PDB file of C-alpha atoms in Angstrom:
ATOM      1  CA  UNK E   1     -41.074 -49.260   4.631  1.00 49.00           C
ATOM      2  CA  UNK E   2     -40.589 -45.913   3.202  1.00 51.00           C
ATOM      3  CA  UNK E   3     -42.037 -42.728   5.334  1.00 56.00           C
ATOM      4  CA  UNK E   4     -44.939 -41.476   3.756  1.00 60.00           C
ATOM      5  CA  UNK E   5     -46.114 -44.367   1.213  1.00 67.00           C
ATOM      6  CA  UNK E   6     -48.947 -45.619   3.496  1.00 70.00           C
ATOM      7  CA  UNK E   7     -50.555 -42.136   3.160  1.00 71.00           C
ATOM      8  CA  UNK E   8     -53.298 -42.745   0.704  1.00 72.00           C
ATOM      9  CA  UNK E   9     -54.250 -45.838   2.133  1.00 73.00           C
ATOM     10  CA  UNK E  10     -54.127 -44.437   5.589  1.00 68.00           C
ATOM     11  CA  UNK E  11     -57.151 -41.456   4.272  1.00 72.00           C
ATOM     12  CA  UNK E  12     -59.742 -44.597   4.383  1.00 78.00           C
ATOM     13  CA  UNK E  13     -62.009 -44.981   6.381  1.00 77.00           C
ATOM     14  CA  UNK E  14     -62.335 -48.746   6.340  1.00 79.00           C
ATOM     15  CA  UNK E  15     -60.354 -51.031   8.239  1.00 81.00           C
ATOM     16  CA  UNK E  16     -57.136 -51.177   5.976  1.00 78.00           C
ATOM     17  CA  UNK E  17     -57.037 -47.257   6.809  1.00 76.00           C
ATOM     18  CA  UNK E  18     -57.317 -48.087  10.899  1.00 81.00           C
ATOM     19  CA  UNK E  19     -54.315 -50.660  10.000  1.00 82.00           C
ATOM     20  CA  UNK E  20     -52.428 -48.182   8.102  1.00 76.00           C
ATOM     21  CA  UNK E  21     -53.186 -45.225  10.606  1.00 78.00           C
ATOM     22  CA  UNK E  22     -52.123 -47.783  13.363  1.00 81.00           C
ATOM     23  CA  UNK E  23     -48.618 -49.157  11.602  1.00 78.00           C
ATOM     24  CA  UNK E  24     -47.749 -45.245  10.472  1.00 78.00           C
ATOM     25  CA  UNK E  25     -47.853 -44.850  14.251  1.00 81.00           C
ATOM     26  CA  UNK E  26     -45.668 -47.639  14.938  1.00 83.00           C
ATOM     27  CA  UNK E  27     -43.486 -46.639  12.556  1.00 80.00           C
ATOM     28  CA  UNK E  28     -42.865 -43.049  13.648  1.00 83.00           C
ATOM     29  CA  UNK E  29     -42.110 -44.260  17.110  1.00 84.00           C
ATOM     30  CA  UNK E  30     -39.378 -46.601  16.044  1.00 84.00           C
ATOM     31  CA  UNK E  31     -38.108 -44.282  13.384  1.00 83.00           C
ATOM     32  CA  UNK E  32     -37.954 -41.674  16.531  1.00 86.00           C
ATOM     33  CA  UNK E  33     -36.133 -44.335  18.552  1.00 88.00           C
ATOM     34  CA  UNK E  34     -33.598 -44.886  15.773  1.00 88.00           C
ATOM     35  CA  UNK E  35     -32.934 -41.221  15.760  1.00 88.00           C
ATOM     36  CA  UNK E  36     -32.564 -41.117  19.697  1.00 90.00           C
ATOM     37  CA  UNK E  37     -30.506 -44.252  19.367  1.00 91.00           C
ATOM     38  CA  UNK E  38     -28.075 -42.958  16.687  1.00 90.00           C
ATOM     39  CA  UNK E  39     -27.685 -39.328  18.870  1.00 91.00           C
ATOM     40  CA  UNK E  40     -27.042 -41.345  21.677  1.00 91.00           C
ATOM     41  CA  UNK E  41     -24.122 -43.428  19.942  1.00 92.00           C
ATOM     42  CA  UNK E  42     -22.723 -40.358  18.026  1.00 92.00           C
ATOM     43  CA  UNK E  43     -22.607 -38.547  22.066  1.00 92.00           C
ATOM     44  CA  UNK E  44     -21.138 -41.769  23.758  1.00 92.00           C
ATOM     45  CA  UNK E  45     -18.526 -42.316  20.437  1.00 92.00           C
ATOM     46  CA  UNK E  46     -17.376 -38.682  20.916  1.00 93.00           C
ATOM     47  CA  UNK E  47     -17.230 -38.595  24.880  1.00 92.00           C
ATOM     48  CA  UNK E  48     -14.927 -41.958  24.601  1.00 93.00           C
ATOM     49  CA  UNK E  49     -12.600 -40.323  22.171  1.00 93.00           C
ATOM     50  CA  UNK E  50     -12.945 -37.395  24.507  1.00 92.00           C
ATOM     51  CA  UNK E  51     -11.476 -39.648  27.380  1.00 93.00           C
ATOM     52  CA  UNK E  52      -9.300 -41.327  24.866  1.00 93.00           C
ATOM     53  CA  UNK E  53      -7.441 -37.829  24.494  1.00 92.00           C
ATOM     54  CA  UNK E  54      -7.039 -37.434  27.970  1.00 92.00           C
ATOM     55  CA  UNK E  55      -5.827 -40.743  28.977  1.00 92.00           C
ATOM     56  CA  UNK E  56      -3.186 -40.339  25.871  1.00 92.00           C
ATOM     57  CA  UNK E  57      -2.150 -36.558  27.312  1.00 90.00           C
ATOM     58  CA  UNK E  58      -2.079 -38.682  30.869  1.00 90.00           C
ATOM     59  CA  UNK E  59       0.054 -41.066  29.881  1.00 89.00           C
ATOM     60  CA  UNK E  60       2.576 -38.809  27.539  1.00 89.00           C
ATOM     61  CA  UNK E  61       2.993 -36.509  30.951  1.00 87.00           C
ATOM     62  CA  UNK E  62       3.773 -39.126  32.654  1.00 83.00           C
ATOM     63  CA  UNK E  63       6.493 -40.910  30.278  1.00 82.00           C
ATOM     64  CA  UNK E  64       7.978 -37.071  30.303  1.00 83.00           C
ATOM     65  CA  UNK E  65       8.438 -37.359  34.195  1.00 80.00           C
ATOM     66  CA  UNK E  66       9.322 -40.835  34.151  1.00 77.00           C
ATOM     67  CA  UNK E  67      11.992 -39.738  31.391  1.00 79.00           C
ATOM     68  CA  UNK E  68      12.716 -36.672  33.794  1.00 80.00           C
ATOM     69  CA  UNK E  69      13.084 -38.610  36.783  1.00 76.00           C
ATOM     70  CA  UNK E  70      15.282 -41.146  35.001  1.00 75.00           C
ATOM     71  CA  UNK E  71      17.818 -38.128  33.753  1.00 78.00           C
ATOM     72  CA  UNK E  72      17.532 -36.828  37.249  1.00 77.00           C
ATOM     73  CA  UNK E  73      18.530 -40.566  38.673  1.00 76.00           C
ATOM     74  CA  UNK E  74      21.789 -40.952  36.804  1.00 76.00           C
ATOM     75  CA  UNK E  75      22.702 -37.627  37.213  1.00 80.00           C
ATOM     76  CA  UNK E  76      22.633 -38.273  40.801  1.00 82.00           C
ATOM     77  CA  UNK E  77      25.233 -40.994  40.478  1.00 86.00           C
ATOM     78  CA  UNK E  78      28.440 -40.354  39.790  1.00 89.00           C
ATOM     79  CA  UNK E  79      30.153 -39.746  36.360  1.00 82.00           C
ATOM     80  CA  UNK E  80      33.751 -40.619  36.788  1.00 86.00           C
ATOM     81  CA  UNK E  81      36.289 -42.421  39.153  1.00 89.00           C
ATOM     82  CA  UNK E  82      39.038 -40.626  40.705  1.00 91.00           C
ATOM     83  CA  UNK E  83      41.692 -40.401  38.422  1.00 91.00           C
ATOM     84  CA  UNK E  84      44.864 -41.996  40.418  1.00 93.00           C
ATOM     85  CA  UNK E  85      47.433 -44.177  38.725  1.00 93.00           C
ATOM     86  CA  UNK E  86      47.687 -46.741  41.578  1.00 94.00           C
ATOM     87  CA  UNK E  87      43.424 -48.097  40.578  1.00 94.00           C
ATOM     88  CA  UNK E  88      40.965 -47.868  38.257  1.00 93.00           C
ATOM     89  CA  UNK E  89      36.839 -48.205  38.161  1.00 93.00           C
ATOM     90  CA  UNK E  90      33.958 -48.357  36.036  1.00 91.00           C
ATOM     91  CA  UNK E  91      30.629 -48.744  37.155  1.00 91.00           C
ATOM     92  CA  UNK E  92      26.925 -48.774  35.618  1.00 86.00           C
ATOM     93  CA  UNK E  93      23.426 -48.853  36.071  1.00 83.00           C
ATOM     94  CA  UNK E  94      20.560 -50.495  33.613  1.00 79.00           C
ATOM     95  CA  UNK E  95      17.242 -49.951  35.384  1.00 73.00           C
ATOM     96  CA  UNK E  96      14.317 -52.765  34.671  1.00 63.00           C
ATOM     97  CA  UNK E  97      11.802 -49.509  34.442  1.00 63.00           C
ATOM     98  CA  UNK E  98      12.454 -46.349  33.337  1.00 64.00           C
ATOM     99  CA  UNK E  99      13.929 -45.771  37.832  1.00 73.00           C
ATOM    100  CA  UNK E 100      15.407 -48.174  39.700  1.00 70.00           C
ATOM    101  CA  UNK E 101      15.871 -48.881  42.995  1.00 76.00           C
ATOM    102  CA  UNK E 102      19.932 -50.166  42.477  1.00 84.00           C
ATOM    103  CA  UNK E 103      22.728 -47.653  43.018  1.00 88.00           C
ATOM    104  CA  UNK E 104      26.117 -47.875  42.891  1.00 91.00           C
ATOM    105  CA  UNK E 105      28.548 -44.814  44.824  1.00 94.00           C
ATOM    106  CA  UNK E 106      32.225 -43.905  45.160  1.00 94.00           C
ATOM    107  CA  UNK E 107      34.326 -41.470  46.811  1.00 95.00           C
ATOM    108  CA  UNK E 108      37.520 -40.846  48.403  1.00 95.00           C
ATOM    109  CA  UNK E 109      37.822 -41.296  51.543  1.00 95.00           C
ATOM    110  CA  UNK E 110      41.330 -39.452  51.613  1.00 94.00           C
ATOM    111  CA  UNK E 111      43.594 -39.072  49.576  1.00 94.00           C
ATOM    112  CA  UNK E 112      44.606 -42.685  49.742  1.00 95.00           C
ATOM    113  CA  UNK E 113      41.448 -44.281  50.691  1.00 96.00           C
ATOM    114  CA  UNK E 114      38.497 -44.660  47.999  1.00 96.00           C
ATOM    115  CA  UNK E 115      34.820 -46.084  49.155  1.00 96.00           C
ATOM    116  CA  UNK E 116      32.804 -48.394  46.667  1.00 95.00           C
ATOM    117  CA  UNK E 117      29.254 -48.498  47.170  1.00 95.00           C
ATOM    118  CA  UNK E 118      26.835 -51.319  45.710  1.00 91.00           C
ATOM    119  CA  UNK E 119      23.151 -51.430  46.839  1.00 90.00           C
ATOM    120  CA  UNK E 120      19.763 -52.625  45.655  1.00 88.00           C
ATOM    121  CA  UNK E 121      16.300 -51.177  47.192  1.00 87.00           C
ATOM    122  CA  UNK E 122      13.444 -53.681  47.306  1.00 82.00           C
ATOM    123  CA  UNK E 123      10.838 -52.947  44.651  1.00 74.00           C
ATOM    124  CA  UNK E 124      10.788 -50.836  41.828  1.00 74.00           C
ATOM    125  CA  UNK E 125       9.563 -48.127  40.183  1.00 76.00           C
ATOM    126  CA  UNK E 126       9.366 -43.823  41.883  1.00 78.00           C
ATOM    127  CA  UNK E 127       9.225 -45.307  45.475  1.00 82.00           C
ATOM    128  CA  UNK E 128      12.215 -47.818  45.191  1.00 82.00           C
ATOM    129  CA  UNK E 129      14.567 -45.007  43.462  1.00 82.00           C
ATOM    130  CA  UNK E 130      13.250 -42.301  46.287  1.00 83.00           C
ATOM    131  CA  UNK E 131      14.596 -44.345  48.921  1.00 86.00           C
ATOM    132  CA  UNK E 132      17.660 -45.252  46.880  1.00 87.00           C
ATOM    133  CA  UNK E 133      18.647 -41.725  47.181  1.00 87.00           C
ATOM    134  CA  UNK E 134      17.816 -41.262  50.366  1.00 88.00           C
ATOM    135  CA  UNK E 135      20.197 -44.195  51.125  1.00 91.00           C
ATOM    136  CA  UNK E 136      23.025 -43.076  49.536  1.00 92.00           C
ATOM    137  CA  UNK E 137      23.157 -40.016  50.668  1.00 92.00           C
ATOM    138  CA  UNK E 138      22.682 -41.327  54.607  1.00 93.00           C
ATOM    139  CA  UNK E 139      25.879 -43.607  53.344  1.00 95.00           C
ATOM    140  CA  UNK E 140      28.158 -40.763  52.357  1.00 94.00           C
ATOM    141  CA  UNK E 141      27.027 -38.776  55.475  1.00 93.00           C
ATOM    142  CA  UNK E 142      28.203 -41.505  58.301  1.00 95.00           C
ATOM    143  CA  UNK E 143      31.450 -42.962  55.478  1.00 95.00           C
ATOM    144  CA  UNK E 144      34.234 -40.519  56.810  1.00 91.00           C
ATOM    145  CA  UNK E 145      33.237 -40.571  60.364  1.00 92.00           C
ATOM    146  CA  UNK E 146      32.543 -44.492  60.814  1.00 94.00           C
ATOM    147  CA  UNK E 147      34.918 -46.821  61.750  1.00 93.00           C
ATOM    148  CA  UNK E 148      35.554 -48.622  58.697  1.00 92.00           C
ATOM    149  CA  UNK E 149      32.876 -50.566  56.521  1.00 93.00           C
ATOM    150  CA  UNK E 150      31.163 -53.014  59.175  1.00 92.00           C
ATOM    151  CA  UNK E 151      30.751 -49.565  61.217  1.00 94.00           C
ATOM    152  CA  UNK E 152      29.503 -47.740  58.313  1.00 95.00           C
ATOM    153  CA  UNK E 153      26.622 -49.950  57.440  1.00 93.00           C
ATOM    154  CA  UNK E 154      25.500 -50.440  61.163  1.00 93.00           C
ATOM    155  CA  UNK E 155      25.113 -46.259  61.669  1.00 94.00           C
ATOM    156  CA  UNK E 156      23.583 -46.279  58.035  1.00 94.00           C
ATOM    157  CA  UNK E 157      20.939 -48.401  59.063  1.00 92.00           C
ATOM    158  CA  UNK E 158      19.856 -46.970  62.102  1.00 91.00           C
ATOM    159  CA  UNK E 159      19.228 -43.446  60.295  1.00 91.00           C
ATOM    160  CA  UNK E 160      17.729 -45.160  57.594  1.00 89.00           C
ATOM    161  CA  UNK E 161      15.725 -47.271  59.821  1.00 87.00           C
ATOM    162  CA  UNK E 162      13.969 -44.101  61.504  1.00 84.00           C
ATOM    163  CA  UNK E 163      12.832 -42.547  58.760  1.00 75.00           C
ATOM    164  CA  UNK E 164      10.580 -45.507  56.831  1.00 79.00           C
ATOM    165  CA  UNK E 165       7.076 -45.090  56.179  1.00 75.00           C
ATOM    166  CA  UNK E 166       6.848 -47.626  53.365  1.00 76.00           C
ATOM    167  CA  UNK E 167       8.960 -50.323  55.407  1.00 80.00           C
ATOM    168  CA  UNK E 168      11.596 -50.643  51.983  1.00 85.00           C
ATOM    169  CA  UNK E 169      14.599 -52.497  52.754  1.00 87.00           C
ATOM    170  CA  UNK E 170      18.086 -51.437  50.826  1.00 89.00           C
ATOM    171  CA  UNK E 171      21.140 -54.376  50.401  1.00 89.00           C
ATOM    172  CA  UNK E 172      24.481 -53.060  50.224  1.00 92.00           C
ATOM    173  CA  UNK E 173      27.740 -53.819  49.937  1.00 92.00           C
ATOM    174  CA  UNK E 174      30.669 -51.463  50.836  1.00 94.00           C
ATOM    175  CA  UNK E 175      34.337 -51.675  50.345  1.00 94.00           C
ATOM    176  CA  UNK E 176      37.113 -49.454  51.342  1.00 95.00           C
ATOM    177  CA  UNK E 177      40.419 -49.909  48.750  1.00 95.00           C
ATOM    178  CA  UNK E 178      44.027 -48.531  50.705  1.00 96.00           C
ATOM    179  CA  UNK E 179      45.816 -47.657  47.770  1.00 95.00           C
ATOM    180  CA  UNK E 180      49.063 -47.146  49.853  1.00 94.00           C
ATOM    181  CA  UNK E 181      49.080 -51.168  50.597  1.00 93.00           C
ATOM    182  CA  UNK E 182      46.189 -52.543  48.216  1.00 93.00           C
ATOM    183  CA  UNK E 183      44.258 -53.984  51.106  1.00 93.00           C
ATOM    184  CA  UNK E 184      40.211 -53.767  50.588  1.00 93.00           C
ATOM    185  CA  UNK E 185      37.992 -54.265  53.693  1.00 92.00           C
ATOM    186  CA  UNK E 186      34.060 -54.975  53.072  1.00 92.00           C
ATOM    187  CA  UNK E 187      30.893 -55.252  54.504  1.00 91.00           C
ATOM    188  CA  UNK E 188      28.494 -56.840  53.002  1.00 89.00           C
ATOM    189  CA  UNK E 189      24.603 -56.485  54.141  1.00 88.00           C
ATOM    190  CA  UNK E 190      23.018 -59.171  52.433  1.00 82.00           C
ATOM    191  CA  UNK E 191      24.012 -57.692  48.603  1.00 84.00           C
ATOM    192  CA  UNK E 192      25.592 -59.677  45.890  1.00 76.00           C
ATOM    193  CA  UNK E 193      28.564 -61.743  46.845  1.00 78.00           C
ATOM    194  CA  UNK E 194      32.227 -59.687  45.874  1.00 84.00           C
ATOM    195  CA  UNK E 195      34.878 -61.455  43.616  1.00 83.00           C
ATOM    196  CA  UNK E 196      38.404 -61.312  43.323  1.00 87.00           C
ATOM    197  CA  UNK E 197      40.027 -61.465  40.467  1.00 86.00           C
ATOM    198  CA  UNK E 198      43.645 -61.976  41.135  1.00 84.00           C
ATOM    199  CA  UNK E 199      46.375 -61.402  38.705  1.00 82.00           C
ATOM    200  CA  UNK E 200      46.541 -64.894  37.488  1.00 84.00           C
ATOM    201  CA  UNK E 201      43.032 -64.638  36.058  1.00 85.00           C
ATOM    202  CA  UNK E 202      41.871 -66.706  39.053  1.00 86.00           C
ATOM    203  CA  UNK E 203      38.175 -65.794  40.377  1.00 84.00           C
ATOM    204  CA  UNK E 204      37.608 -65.944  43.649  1.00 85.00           C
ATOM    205  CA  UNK E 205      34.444 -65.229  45.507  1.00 79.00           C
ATOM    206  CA  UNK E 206      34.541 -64.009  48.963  1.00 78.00           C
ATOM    207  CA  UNK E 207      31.098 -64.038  50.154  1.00 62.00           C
ATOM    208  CA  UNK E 208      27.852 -65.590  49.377  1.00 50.00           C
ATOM    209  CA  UNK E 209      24.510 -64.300  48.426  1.00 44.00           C
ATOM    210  CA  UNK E 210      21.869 -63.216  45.634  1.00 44.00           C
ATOM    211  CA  UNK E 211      21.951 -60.679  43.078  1.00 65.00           C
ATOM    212  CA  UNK E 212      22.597 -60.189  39.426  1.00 46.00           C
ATOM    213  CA  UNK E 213      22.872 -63.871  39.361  1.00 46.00           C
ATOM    214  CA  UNK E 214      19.100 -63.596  40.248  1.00 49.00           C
ATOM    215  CA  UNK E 215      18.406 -63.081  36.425  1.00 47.00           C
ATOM    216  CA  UNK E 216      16.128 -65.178  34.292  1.00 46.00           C
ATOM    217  CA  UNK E 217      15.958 -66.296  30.854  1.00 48.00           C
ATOM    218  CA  UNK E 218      12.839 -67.445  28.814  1.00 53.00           C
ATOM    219  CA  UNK E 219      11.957 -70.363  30.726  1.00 46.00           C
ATOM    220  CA  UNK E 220      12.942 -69.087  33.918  1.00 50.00           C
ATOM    221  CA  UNK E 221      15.884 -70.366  34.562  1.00 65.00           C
ATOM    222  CA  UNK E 222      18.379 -68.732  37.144  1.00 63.00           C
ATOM    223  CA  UNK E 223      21.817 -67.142  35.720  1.00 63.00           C
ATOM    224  CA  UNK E 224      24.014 -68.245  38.756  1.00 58.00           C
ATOM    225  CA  UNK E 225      26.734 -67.860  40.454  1.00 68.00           C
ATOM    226  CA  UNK E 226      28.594 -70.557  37.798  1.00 70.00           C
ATOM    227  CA  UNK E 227      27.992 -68.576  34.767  1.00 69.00           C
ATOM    228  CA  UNK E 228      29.217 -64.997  36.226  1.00 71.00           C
ATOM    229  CA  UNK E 229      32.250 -66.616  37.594  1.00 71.00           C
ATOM    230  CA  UNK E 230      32.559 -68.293  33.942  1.00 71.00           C
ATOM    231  CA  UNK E 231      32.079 -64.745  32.666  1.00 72.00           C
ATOM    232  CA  UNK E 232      34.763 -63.231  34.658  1.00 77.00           C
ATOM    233  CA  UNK E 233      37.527 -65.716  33.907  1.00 74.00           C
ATOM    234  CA  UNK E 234      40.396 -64.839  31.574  1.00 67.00           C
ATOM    235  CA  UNK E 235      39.019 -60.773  32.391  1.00 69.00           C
ATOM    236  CA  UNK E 236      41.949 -59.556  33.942  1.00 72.00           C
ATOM    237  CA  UNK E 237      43.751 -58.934  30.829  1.00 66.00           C
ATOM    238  CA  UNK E 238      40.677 -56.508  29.830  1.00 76.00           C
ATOM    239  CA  UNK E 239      40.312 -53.135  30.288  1.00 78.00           C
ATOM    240  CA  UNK E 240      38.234 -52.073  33.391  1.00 82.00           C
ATOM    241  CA  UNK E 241      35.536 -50.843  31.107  1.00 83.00           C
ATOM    242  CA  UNK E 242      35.147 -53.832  28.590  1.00 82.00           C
ATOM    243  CA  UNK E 243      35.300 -56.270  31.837  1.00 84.00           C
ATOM    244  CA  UNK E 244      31.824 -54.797  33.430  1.00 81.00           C
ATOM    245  CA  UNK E 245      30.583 -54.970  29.752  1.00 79.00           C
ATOM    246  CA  UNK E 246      31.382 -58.664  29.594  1.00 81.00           C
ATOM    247  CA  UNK E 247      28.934 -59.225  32.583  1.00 79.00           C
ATOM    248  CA  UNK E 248      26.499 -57.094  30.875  1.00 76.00           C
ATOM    249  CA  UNK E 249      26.271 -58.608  28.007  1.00 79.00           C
ATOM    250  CA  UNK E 250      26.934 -62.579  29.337  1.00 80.00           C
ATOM    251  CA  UNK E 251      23.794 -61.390  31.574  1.00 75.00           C
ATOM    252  CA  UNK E 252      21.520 -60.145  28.309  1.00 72.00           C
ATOM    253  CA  UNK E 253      22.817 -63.257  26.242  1.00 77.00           C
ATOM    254  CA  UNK E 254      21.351 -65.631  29.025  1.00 75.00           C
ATOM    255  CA  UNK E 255      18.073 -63.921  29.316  1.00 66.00           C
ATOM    256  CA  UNK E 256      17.505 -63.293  25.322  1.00 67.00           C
ATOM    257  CA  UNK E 257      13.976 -62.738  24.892  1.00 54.00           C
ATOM    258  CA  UNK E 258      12.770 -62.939  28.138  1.00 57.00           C
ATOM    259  CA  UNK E 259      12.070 -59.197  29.885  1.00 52.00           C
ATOM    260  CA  UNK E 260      14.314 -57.695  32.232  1.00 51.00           C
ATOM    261  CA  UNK E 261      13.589 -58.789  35.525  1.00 51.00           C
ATOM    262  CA  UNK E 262      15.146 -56.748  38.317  1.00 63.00           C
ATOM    263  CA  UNK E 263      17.927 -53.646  37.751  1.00 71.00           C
ATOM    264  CA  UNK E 264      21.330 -54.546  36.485  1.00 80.00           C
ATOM    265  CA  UNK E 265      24.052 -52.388  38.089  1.00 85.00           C
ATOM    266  CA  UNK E 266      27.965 -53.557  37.756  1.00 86.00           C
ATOM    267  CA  UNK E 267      30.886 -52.119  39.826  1.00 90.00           C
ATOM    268  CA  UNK E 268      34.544 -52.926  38.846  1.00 91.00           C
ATOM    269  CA  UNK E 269      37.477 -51.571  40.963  1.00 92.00           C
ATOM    270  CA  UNK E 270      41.134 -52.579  39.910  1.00 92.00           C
ATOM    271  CA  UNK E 271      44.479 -52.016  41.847  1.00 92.00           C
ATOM    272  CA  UNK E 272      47.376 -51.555  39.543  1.00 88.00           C
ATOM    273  CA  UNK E 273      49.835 -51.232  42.727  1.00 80.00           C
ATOM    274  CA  UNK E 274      51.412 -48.402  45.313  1.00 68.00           C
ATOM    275  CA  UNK E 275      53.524 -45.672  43.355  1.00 60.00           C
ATOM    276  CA  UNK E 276      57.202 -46.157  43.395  1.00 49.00           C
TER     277      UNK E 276
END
C-alpha cells in the first residue's frame, strides 16, 4: 500500500469509496503506530547505550581502584630482607584477584633475632585484604613484647578477635630465626605446614596442614603435599630467590589452564651460619 493511491477511489460515493474511506483509515492508524513504534525503539536503543556508557565508566573506576588498592597492598608489604651475612630471604605474593587476603611479614626482632610472618585471610577480594592488614599490623604490635611465637599468636588473636564485624578468620604461621645459634622456634595457627631443608638436600616437614598444596589443576585435582616436597628437593644448592620461584612455577605447571584458585604467597628463609 502506498499513502495516497486509494484517493480517487476513496471520492466515490458508492460502496468501493466507503471501503476505501474505511481501509485509508486503517491504514493511517497503523502507519501512526509504526511511527510511535520506531520513536519508541530509537528512545529505548539510545537510553540502553546511555546505561551502556555508564556501566563501562562504572566498571573502568572501579578496575582503577582495584589497580590502586593492589599498588597500595604490596606496598604495604615489605620490599627487602635484612641484609646480614649469617641468612638470607625472599618472599612473594601472587593474589587470585586483583587483592588478596595472604600476607607474608618480616622484621628484626633485634639485632640477632629476625620474625617471619606467613598468613592467609579467609575469602577474597577488598574485605579479605582489609583484614589482612589489619592483622599484620596487630602482629608486629604484640612481636617484641610477646614471649616468643606460641605467645605472639595467642595476644594476636585476642586483639584481632575484638574487633570483627565480618567474623573473617586469618591462618598464620610465625617463626623466630636466632642467628647467633641458628635455632628457629614456630607457631603455627592452622597455616601451611613449614619445611626444612637441611644441608644435605633432605626435606623435612615439621608440621601438618593445608595451603598452597590446596591448588587445583583442570580437573580438579589437589597439588599436595608430595609434589611440593618433590619440588623442593635438590633446592638447597639454589639461590634463595630461584628456590621460591621453583614452587611458583611447579605450582602454575600443575594447574595449567585451570584459573587460579586461592592466593599464592611463598616465604624462604636460609641460615648460612653464626659469624666467625
Amino acid at each position: 500500500y502506498v499513502r495516497g493511491q486509494l484517493q480517487a477511489v476513496a471520492a466515490r460515493r458508492d460502496e468501493f469509496g466507503n471501503l476505501a474511506r474505511v481501509f485509508e483509515a486503517m491504514a493511517k492508524q497503523v502507519f501512526a503506530r509504526q511511527e510511535e513504534l520506531d520513536a519508541l525503539v530509537k528512545e529505548r536503543t539510545l537510553q540502553l547505550e546511555q546505561k551502556n556508557e555508564q556501566l563501562e565508566a562504572a566498571n573502568a573506576q572501579i578496575n582503577q581502584e582495584l589497580t590502586l588498592a593492589q599498588a597500595m597492598q604490596t606496598a604495604i608489604l615489605p620490599a627487602a630482607f635484612p641484609q646480614d651475612p649469617r641468612f638470607t630471604g625472599y618472599a612473594m605474593m601472587q593474589a587470585a584477584r586483583h587483592v588478596g587476603g595472604d600476607f607474608y611479614d618480616y622484621f628484626m626482632l633485634d639485632e640477632d633475632r629476625i620474625a617471619v610472618v606467613m598468613a592467609d585471610v579467609s575469602g577474597k577480594g577488598v574485605p579479605a585484604a582489609f583484614f589482612m592488614a589489619v592483622s599484620r599490623t596487630v602482629i608486629q604490635s604484640v612481636a617484641r613484647e610477646a614471649d616468643g611465637p606460641g605467645d605472639c599468636l595467642a595476644r594476636a588473636n585476642d586483639l584481632v578477635c575484638q574487633e570483627n564485624p565480618l567474623e573473617l578468620f586469618v591462618t598464620v604461621f610465625y617463626g623466630i630465626l636466632d642467628a647467633r645459634t641458628g635455632e628457629f622456634r614456630f607457631a603455627n595457627g592452622g597455616h601451611n605446614p613449614p619445611y626444612l631443608i637441611g644441608a644435605d638436600g633432605m626435606v623435612t616437614a615439621l608440621e601438618t596442614t593445608g595451603g598452597v598444596t590446596e591448588a587445583f589443576d583442570p580437573v580438579n585435582e589437589e597439588y599436595g603435599e608430595v609434589r611440593l616436597e618433590a619440588a623442593l628437593q635438590g633446592s638447597h644448592s639454589l639461590a634463595i630467590e630461584a628456590l621460591a620461584q621453583r614452587v611458583v612455577d611447579s605450582v602454575g605447571a600443575f594447574s595449567d589452564t585451570a584459573p587460579q584458585s586461592d592466593d599464592l604467597t611463598c616465604l624462604a628463609l636460609r641460615y648460612a651460619g653464626h659469624e666467625g
